CSV table of N, CA, C and O in Angstrom, one decimal:
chain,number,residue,atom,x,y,z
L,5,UNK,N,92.9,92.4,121.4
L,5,UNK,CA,93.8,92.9,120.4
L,5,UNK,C,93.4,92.2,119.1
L,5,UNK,O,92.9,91.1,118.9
L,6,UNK,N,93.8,93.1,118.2
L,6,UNK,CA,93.2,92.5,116.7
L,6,UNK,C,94.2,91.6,116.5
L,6,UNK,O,95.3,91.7,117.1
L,7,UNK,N,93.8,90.3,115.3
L,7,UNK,CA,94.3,89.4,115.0
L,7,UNK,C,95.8,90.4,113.5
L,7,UNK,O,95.4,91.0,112.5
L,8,UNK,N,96.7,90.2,113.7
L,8,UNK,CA,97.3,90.8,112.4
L,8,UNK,C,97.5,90.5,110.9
L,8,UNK,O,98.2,91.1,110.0
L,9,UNK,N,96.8,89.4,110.8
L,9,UNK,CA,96.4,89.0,109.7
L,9,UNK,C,95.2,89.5,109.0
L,9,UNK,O,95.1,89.9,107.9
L,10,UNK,N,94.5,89.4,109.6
L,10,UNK,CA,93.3,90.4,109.6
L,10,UNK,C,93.0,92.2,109.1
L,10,UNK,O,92.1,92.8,108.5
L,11,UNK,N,94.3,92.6,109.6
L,11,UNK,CA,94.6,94.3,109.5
L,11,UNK,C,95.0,93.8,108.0
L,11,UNK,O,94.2,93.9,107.0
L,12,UNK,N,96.2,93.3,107.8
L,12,UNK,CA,97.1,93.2,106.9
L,12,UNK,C,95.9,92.6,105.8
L,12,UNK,O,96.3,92.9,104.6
L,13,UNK,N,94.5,92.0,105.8
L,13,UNK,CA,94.0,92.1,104.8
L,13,UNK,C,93.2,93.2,104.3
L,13,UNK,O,92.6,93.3,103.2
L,14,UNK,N,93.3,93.9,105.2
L,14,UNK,CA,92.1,95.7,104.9
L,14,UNK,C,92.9,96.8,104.9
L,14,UNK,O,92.3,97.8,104.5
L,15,UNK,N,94.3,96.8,105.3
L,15,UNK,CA,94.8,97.8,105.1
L,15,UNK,C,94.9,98.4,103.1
L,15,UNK,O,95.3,99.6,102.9
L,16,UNK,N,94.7,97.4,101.8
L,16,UNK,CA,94.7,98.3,101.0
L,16,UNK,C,93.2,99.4,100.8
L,16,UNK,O,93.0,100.3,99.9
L,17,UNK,N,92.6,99.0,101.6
L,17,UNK,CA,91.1,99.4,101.6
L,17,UNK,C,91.1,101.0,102.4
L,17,UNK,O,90.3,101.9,102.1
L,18,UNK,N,91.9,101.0,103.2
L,18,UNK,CA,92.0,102.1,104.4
L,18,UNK,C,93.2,103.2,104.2
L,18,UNK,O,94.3,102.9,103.7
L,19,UNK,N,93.0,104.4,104.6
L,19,UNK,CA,94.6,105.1,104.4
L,19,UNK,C,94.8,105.5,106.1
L,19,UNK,O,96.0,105.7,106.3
L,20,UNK,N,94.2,105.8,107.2
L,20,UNK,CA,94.8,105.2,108.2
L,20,UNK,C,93.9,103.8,109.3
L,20,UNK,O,92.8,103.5,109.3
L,21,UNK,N,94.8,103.3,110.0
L,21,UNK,CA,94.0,102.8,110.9
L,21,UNK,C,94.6,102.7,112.3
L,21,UNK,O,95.7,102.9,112.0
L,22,UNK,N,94.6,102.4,113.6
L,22,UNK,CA,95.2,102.7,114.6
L,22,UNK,C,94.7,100.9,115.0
L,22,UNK,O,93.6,100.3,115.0
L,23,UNK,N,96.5,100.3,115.4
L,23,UNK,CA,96.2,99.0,115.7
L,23,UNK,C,97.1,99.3,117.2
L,23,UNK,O,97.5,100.4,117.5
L,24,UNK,N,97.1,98.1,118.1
L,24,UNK,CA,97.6,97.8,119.5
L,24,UNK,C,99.1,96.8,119.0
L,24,UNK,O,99.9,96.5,119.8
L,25,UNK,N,99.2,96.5,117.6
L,25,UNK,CA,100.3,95.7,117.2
L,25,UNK,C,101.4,96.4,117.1
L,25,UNK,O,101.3,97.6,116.8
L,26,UNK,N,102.2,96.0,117.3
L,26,UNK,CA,103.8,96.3,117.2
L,26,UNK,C,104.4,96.9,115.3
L,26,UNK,O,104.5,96.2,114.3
L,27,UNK,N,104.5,98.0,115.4
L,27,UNK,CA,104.7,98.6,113.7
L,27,UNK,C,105.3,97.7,113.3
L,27,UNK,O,105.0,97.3,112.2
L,28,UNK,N,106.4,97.0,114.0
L,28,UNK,CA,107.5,96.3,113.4
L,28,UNK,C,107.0,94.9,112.6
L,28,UNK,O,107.5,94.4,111.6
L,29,UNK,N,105.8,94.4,113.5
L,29,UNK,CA,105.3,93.0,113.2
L,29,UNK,C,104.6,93.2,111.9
L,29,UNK,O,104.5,92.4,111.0
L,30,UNK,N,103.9,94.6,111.8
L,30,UNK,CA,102.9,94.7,111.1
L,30,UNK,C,104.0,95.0,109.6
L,30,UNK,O,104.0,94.5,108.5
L,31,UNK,N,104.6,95.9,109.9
L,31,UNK,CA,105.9,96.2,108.5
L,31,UNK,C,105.9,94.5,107.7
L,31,UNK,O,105.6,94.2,106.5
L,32,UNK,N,106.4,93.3,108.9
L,32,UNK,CA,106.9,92.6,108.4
L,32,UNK,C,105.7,92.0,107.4
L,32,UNK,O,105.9,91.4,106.3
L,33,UNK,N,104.5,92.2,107.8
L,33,UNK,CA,103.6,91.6,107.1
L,33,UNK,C,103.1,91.7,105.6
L,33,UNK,O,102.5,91.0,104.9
L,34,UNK,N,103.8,93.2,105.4
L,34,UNK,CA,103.0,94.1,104.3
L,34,UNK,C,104.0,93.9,103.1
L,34,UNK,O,105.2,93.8,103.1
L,35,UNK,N,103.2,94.0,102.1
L,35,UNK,CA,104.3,94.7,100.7
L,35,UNK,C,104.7,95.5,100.3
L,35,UNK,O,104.1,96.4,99.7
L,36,UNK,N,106.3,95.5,100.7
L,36,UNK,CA,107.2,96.8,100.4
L,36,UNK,C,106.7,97.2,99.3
L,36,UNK,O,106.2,98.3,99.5
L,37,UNK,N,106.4,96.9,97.8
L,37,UNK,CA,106.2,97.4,97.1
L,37,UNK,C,104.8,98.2,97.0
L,37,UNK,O,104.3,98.7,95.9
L,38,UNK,N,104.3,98.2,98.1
L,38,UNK,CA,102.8,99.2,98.4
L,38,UNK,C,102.6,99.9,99.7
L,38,UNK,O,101.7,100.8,99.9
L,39,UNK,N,103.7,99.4,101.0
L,39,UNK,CA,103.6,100.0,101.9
L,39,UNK,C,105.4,100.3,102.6
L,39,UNK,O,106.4,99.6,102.4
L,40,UNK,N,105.2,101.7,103.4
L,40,UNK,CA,106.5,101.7,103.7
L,40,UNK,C,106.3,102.6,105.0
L,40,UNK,O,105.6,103.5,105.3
L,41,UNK,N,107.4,101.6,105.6
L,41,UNK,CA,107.5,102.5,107.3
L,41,UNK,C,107.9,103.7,107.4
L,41,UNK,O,108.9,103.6,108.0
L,42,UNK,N,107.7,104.8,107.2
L,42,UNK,CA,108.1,106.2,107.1
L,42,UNK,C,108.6,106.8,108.6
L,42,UNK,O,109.7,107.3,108.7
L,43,UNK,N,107.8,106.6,109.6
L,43,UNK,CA,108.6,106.9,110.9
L,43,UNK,C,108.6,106.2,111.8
L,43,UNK,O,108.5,105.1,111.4
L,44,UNK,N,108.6,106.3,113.1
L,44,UNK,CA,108.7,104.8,114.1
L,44,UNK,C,107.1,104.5,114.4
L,44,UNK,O,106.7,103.6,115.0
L,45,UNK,N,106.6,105.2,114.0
L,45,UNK,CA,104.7,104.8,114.3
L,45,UNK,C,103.9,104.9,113.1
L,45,UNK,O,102.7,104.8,113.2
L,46,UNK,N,104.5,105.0,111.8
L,46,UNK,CA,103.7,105.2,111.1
L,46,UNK,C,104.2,104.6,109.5
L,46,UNK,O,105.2,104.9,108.9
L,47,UNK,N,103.2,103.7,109.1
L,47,UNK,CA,103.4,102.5,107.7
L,47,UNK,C,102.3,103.6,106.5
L,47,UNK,O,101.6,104.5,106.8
L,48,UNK,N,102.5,103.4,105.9
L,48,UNK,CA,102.1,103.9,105.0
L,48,UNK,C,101.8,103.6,103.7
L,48,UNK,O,102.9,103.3,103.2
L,49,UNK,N,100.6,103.6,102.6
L,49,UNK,CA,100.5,103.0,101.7
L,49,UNK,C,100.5,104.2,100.3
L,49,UNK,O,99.8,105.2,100.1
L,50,UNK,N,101.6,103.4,99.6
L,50,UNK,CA,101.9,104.1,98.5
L,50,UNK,C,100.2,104.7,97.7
L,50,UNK,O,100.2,105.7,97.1
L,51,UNK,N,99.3,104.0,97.9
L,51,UNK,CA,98.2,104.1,97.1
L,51,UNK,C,97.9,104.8,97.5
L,51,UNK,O,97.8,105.5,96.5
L,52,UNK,N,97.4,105.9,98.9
L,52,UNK,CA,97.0,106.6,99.4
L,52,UNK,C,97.5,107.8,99.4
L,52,UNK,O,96.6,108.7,99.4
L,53,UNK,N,99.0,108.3,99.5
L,53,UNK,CA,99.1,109.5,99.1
L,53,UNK,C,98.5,110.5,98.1
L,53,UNK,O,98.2,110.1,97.0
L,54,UNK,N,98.4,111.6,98.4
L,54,UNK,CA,98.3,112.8,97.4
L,54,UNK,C,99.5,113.6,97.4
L,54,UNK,O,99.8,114.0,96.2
L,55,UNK,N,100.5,114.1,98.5
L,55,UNK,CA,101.3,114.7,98.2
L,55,UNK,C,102.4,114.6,99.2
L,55,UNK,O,102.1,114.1,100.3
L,56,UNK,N,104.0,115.2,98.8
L,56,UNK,CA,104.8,114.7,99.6
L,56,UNK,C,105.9,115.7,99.9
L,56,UNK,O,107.0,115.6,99.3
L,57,UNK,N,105.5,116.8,100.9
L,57,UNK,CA,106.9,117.9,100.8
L,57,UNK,C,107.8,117.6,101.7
L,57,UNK,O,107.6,117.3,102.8
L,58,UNK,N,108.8,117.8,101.0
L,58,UNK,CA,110.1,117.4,101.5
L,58,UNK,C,111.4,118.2,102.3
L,58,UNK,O,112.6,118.0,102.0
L,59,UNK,N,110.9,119.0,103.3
L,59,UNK,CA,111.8,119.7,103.6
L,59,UNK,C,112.3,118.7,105.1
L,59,UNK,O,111.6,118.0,105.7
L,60,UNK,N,113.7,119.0,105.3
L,60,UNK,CA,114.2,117.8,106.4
L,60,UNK,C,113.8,116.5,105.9
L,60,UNK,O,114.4,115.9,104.9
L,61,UNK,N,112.6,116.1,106.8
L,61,UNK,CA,112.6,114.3,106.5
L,61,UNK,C,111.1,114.4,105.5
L,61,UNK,O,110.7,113.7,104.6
L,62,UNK,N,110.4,115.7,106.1
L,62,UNK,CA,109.2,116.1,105.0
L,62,UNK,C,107.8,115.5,105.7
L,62,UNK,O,107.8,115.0,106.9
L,63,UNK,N,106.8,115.5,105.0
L,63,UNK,CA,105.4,115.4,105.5
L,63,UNK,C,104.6,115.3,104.2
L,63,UNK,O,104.6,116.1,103.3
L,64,UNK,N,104.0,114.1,104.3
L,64,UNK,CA,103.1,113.0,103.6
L,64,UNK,C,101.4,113.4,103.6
L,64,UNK,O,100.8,112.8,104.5
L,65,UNK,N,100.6,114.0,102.8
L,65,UNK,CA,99.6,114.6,103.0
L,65,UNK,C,98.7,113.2,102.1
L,65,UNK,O,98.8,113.0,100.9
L,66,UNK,N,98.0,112.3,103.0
L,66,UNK,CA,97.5,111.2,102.5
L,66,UNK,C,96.0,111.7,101.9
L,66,UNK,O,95.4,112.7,102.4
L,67,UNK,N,95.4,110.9,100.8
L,67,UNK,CA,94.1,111.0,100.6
L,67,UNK,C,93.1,111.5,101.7
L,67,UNK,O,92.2,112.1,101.1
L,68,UNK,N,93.0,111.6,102.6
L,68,UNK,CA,92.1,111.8,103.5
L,68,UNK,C,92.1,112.8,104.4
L,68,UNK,O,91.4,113.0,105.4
L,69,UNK,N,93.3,113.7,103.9
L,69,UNK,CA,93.7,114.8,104.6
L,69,UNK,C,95.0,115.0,105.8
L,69,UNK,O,95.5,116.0,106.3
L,70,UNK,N,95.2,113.4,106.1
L,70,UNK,CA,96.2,112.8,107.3
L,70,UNK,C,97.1,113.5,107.2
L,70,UNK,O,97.4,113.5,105.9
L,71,UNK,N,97.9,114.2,107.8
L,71,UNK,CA,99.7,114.5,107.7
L,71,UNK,C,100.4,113.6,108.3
L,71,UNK,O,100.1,113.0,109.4
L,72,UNK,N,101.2,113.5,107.7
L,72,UNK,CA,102.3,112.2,108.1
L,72,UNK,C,103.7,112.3,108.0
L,72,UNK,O,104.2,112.2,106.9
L,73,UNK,N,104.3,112.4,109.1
L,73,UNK,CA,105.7,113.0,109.1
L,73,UNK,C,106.6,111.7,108.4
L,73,UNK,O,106.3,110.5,108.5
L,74,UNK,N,107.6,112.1,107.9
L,74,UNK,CA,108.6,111.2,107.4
L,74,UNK,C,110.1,111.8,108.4
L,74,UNK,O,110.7,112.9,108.5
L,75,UNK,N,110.5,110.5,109.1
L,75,UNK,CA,112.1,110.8,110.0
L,75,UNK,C,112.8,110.9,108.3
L,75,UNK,O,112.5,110.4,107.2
L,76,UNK,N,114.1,112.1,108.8
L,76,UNK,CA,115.6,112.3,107.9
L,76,UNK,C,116.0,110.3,107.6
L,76,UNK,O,116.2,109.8,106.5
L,77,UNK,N,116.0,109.8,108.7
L,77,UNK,CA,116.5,108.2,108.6
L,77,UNK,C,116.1,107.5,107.5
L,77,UNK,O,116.6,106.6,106.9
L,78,UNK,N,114.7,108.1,107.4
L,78,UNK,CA,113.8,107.3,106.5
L,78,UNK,C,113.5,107.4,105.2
L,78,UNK,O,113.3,106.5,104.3
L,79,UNK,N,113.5,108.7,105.1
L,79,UNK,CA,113.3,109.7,103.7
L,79,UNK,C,113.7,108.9,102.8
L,79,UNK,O,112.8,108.4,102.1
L,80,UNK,N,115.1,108.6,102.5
L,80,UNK,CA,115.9,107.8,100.9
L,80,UNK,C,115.2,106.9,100.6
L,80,UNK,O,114.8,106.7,99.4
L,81,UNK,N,114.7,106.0,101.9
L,81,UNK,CA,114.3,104.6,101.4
L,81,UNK,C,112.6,104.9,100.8
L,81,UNK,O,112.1,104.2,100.0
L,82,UNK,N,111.9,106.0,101.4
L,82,UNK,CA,110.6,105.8,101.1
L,82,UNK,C,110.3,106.7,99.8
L,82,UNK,O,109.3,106.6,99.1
L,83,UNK,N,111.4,107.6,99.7
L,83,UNK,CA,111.5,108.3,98.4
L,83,UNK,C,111.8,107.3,97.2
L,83,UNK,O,111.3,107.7,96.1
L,84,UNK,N,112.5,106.1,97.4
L,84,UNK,CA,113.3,105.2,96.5
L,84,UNK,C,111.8,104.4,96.0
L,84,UNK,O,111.1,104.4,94.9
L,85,UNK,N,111.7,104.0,97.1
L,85,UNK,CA,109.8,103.1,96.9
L,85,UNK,C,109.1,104.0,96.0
L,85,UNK,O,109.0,103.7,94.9
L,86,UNK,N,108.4,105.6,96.6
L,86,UNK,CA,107.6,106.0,96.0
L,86,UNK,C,108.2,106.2,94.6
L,86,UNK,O,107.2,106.6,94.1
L,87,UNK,N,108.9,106.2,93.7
L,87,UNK,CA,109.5,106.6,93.0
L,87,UNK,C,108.8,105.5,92.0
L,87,UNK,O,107.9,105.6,91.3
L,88,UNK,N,109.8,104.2,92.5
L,88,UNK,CA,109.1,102.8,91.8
L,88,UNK,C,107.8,102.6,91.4
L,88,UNK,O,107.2,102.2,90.4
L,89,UNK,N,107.2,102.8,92.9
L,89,UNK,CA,105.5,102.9,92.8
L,89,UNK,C,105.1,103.6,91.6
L,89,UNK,O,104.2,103.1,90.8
L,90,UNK,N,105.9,104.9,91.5
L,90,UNK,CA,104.9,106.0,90.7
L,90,UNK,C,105.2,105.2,89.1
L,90,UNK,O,104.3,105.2,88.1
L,91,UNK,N,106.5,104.6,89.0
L,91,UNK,CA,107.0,104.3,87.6
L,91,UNK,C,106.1,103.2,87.5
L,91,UNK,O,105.3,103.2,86.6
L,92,UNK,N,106.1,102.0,88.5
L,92,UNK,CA,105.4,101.1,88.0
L,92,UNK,C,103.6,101.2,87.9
L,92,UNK,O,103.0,100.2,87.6
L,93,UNK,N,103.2,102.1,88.2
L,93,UNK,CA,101.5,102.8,88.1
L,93,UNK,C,101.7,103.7,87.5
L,93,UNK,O,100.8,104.5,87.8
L,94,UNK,N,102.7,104.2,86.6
L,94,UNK,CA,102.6,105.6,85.8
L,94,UNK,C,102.0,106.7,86.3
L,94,UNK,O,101.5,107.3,85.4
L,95,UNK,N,101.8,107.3,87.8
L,95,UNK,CA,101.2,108.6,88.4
L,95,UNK,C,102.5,109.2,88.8
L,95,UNK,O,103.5,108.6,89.0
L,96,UNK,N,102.1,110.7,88.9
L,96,UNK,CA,103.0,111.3,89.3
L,96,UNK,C,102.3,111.4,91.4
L,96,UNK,O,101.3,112.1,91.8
L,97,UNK,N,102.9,110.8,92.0
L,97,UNK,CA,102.5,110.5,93.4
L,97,UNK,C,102.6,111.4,94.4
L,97,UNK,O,101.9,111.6,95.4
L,98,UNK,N,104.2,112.3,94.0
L,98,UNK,CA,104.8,113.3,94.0
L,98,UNK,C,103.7,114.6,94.8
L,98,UNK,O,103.7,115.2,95.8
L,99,UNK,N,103.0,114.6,93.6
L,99,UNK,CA,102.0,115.6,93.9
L,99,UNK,C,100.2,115.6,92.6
L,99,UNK,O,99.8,116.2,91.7
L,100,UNK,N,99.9,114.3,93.7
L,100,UNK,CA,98.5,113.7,93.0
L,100,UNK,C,97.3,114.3,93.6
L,100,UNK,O,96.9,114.2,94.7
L,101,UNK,N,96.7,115.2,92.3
L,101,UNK,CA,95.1,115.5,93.0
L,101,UNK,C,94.4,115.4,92.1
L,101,UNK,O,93.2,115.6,92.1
């Protein structure tokens, strides 16, 4: 099993990567202000997106082509993040190409 200190230093480098660790441990490790838990398997880094449609809880089309579902539970909080993200990096994140 990978060490999670280790992920948690490459993950700004990466837009996905598949660990054996627990999302929960790994959430706790990261910075809200660049990464956000969007569904029960899947963290997500603000820097990586390109686009984000929103219908129900919606789907996260990351740099790399990844789809990434976002749960209804989740939506406000990672909509609230991206929002900040975009204000505090001036991009529109929304829909970045």
């Amino acid at each position: 099993m990978a060490d999670i200190s280790n992920l948690v230093d490459e993950l700004s480098k990466l837009t996905v990567i598949e660990t054996a660790e627990l999302v929960k441990q790994l959430e706790n490790k990261l910075n809200p202000n660049l990464f956000c838990k969007v569904h029960r398997s899947h963290i997500v880094n603000y820097m990586e997106i390109r686009r984000f449609s929103g219908t129900r809880g919606g789907i996260i089309l990351m740099n790399d082509g990844t789809e990434i579902p976002v749960s209804i539970r989740r939506k406000a909080k990672f909509l609230n993040g991206l929002d900040e993200f975009a204000a505090y990096n001036r991009r529109d994140v929304h829909n970045v190409e």
